[in-house]
C-alpha atoms as an extended CHARMM CRD file, in Angstrom:
* protein
*
       105  EXT
         1         1  MET       CA            319.9660000000      206.7230000000      154.0190000000  PROA      1               0.0000000000
         2         2  ASN       CA            320.9450000000      203.2340000000      152.8860000000  PROA      2               0.0000000000
         3         3  GLN       CA            321.6940000000      200.7310000000      155.5910000000  PROA      3               0.0000000000
         4         4  LYS       CA            324.0460000000      197.8530000000      154.9930000000  PROA      4               0.0000000000
         5         5  PRO       CA            322.3050000000      194.4910000000      155.5630000000  PROA      5               0.0000000000
         6         6  ILE       CA            323.5030000000      192.5060000000      158.5730000000  PROA      6               0.0000000000
         7         7  PRO       CA            323.4170000000      188.7700000000      157.7090000000  PROA      7               0.0000000000
         8         8  GLN       CA            323.9420000000      187.7420000000      161.3360000000  PROA      8               0.0000000000
         9         9  LEU       CA            320.9490000000      189.6540000000      162.6650000000  PROA      9               0.0000000000
        10        10  GLY       CA            318.3320000000      187.1910000000      161.3740000000  PROA      10              0.0000000000
        11        11  ALA       CA            320.1790000000      184.2550000000      162.9480000000  PROA      11              0.0000000000
        12        12  VAL       CA            320.5560000000      186.0320000000      166.2850000000  PROA      12              0.0000000000
        13        13  LEU       CA            316.8530000000      186.8880000000      166.3710000000  PROA      13              0.0000000000
        14        14  ALA       CA            315.9250000000      183.3210000000      165.3690000000  PROA      14              0.0000000000
        15        15  LEU       CA            318.1260000000      181.9170000000      168.1430000000  PROA      15              0.0000000000
        16        16  ALA       CA            316.5900000000      184.2500000000      170.7150000000  PROA      16              0.0000000000
        17        17  GLN       CA            313.0940000000      183.1650000000      169.6270000000  PROA      17              0.0000000000
        18        18  LEU       CA            314.0300000000      179.4800000000      169.6630000000  PROA      18              0.0000000000
        19        19  LEU       CA            315.4190000000      179.6560000000      173.1960000000  PROA      19              0.0000000000
        20        20  GLN       CA            312.5330000000      181.7650000000      174.4480000000  PROA      20              0.0000000000
        21        21  GLU       CA            309.8400000000      179.5520000000      172.9130000000  PROA      21              0.0000000000
        22        22  HSD       CA            311.5680000000      176.2430000000      173.7670000000  PROA      22              0.0000000000
        23        23  PRO       CA            313.4260000000      176.6140000000      177.0860000000  PROA      23              0.0000000000
        24        24  GLU       CA            313.2240000000      172.8260000000      177.5180000000  PROA      24              0.0000000000
        25        25  LEU       CA            315.8420000000      172.2570000000      174.7920000000  PROA      25              0.0000000000
        26        26  PRO       CA            319.2230000000      170.9980000000      176.0030000000  PROA      26              0.0000000000
        27        27  PRO       CA            321.9080000000      173.6910000000      176.3600000000  PROA      27              0.0000000000
        28        28  ALA       CA            324.2370000000      174.1850000000      173.4100000000  PROA      28              0.0000000000
        29        29  THR       CA            327.1390000000      176.3550000000      172.3640000000  PROA      29              0.0000000000
        30        30  TRP       CA            326.0060000000      178.5670000000      169.4620000000  PROA      30              0.0000000000
        31        31  SER       CA            327.7910000000      180.4230000000      166.6920000000  PROA      31              0.0000000000
        32        32  VAL       CA            326.5840000000      182.5300000000      163.7730000000  PROA      32              0.0000000000
        33        33  ASP       CA            328.2130000000      182.5220000000      160.3540000000  PROA      33              0.0000000000
        34        34  GLN       CA            329.4220000000      186.0470000000      159.6640000000  PROA      34              0.0000000000
        35        35  TYR       CA            328.7710000000      185.9030000000      155.9150000000  PROA      35              0.0000000000
        36        36  LEU       CA            325.6640000000      183.7870000000      155.3890000000  PROA      36              0.0000000000
        37        37  GLY       CA            324.0120000000      184.1570000000      158.7660000000  PROA      37              0.0000000000
        38        38  GLY       CA            323.6620000000      180.4140000000      159.3820000000  PROA      38              0.0000000000
        39        39  LEU       CA            323.2910000000      179.1960000000      162.9480000000  PROA      39              0.0000000000
        40        40  SER       CA            325.4040000000      176.3360000000      164.3650000000  PROA      40              0.0000000000
        41        41  GLY       CA            324.8810000000      174.6290000000      167.7050000000  PROA      41              0.0000000000
        42        42  TYR       CA            327.1400000000      172.1280000000      169.4330000000  PROA      42              0.0000000000
        43        43  LEU       CA            325.8530000000      169.8170000000      172.1620000000  PROA      43              0.0000000000
        44        44  HSD       CA            328.4360000000      169.0110000000      174.8580000000  PROA      44              0.0000000000
        45        45  GLN       CA            328.1890000000      165.9940000000      177.1800000000  PROA      45              0.0000000000
        46        46  ALA       CA            325.0460000000      164.9710000000      175.3250000000  PROA      46              0.0000000000
        47        47  ASP       CA            323.5750000000      161.9650000000      173.5590000000  PROA      47              0.0000000000
        48        48  MET       CA            321.1970000000      161.2360000000      170.6850000000  PROA      48              0.0000000000
        49        49  SER       CA            318.1320000000      162.0330000000      172.8030000000  PROA      49              0.0000000000
        50        50  ASP       CA            319.4140000000      165.6100000000      173.1320000000  PROA      50              0.0000000000
        51        51  LEU       CA            319.8410000000      165.9060000000      169.3660000000  PROA      51              0.0000000000
        52        52  ASP       CA            316.4150000000      164.3100000000      168.8800000000  PROA      52              0.0000000000
        53        53  ALA       CA            314.8830000000      167.0350000000      171.0740000000  PROA      53              0.0000000000
        54        54  TYR       CA            316.1460000000      169.6150000000      168.5890000000  PROA      54              0.0000000000
        55        55  ALA       CA            314.9590000000      167.5000000000      165.6490000000  PROA      55              0.0000000000
        56        56  GLN       CA            311.4510000000      167.2950000000      167.1060000000  PROA      56              0.0000000000
        57        57  THR       CA            311.3710000000      171.0670000000      167.5250000000  PROA      57              0.0000000000
        58        58  LEU       CA            313.0810000000      172.1410000000      164.3030000000  PROA      58              0.0000000000
        59        59  GLY       CA            312.2560000000      169.2820000000      161.9560000000  PROA      59              0.0000000000
        60        60  GLY       CA            314.9630000000      168.5710000000      159.4200000000  PROA      60              0.0000000000
        61        61  ALA       CA            317.1760000000      165.5300000000      159.0560000000  PROA      61              0.0000000000
        62        62  VAL       CA            319.8340000000      163.9610000000      161.3040000000  PROA      62              0.0000000000
        63        63  ARG       CA            322.7430000000      162.4040000000      159.4760000000  PROA      63              0.0000000000
        64        64  PRO       CA            325.9290000000      160.7600000000      160.7380000000  PROA      64              0.0000000000
        65        65  GLY       CA            329.2710000000      162.1750000000      159.6970000000  PROA      65              0.0000000000
        66        66  ARG       CA            332.5870000000      160.4160000000      159.1910000000  PROA      66              0.0000000000
        67        67  ASP       CA            334.3300000000      158.7290000000      162.0920000000  PROA      67              0.0000000000
        68        68  TYR       CA            337.5320000000      160.2810000000      163.3640000000  PROA      68              0.0000000000
        69        69  SER       CA            339.9650000000      159.7660000000      166.2140000000  PROA      69              0.0000000000
        70        70  TYR       CA            339.8070000000      162.0880000000      169.2230000000  PROA      70              0.0000000000
        71        71  GLN       CA            341.9850000000      161.5280000000      172.2880000000  PROA      71              0.0000000000
        72        72  GLY       CA            342.5180000000      157.8980000000      171.3600000000  PROA      72              0.0000000000
        73        73  CYS       CA            338.8190000000      157.1330000000      170.7950000000  PROA      73              0.0000000000
        74        74  THR       CA            336.9190000000      156.7600000000      167.5520000000  PROA      74              0.0000000000
        75        75  VAL       CA            333.9970000000      159.1860000000      167.4930000000  PROA      75              0.0000000000
        76        76  ARG       CA            331.2530000000      160.0570000000      165.0310000000  PROA      76              0.0000000000
        77        77  PRO       CA            329.5230000000      163.4260000000      164.6400000000  PROA      77              0.0000000000
        78        78  HSD       CA            325.7580000000      163.4410000000      164.1140000000  PROA      78              0.0000000000
        79        79  ARG       CA            324.3210000000      166.5830000000      162.5300000000  PROA      79              0.0000000000
        80        80  LEU       CA            320.8050000000      167.9250000000      162.3880000000  PROA      80              0.0000000000
        81        81  SER       CA            320.2030000000      170.2110000000      159.4200000000  PROA      81              0.0000000000
        82        82  ALA       CA            317.0180000000      172.2600000000      159.5980000000  PROA      82              0.0000000000
        83        83  LYS       CA            315.5240000000      175.6750000000      159.0000000000  PROA      83              0.0000000000
        84        84  TRP       CA            314.0720000000      177.8440000000      161.7850000000  PROA      84              0.0000000000
        85        85  ARG       CA            312.4340000000      181.1740000000      160.9360000000  PROA      85              0.0000000000
        86        86  ASP       CA            314.1210000000      181.1460000000      157.5160000000  PROA      86              0.0000000000
        87        87  VAL       CA            317.5670000000      180.6060000000      159.0610000000  PROA      87              0.0000000000
        88        88  GLU       CA            319.6780000000      177.5400000000      158.2420000000  PROA      88              0.0000000000
        89        89  VAL       CA            320.4370000000      175.6910000000      161.4910000000  PROA      89              0.0000000000
        90        90  THR       CA            322.9210000000      172.8920000000      162.1390000000  PROA      90              0.0000000000
        91        91  VAL       CA            323.1010000000      171.1750000000      165.5290000000  PROA      91              0.0000000000
        92        92  THR       CA            325.9170000000      168.6770000000      166.1510000000  PROA      92              0.0000000000
        93        93  VAL       CA            326.6260000000      166.0790000000      168.8030000000  PROA      93              0.0000000000
        94        94  VAL       CA            329.7710000000      163.9060000000      168.7430000000  PROA      94              0.0000000000
        95        95  LEU       CA            329.4220000000      160.4050000000      170.1750000000  PROA      95              0.0000000000
        96        96  PRO       CA            331.6230000000      157.3090000000      170.4370000000  PROA      96              0.0000000000
        97        97  ALA       CA            331.4640000000      155.4170000000      167.1500000000  PROA      97              0.0000000000
        98        98  PRO       CA            329.9720000000      151.9340000000      167.2870000000  PROA      98              0.0000000000
        99        99  VAL       CA            332.5590000000      149.1840000000      167.1570000000  PROA      99              0.0000000000
       100       100  SER       CA            332.1930000000      147.1310000000      164.0070000000  PROA      100             0.0000000000
       101       101  LEU       CA            332.9920000000      143.4420000000      163.8860000000  PROA      101             0.0000000000
       102       102  GLU       CA            335.6150000000      144.1440000000      161.2150000000  PROA      102             0.0000000000
       103       103  ARG       CA            337.5220000000      146.4790000000      163.5220000000  PROA      103             0.0000000000
       104       104  ALA       CA            337.2530000000      144.1510000000      166.5100000000  PROA      104             0.0000000000
       105       105  ALA       CA            338.6900000000      141.1950000000      164.5600000000  PROA      105             0.0000000000
């Protein structure tokens, strides 16, 4: 009997292993891509040290995204892209964007 592959299963197992092996990581909201099985985490009420904790565990690279306006404030997403147990993982934290001198003038 042929079984249809389940792309999400690998990501779910990888997430369970990550949380079990590293309970010290900051809490995140997680989702799994239904087609590719990628894993996405979002850090709420967090800062760069929380994202750095994931970077130290998962490796990968943290990169800033583009600034945008949210509830009257300019914010910037910072994304960690890594691989854990052969699963693509992205962890994001959104922080207030630094004020540049050009904007302040």
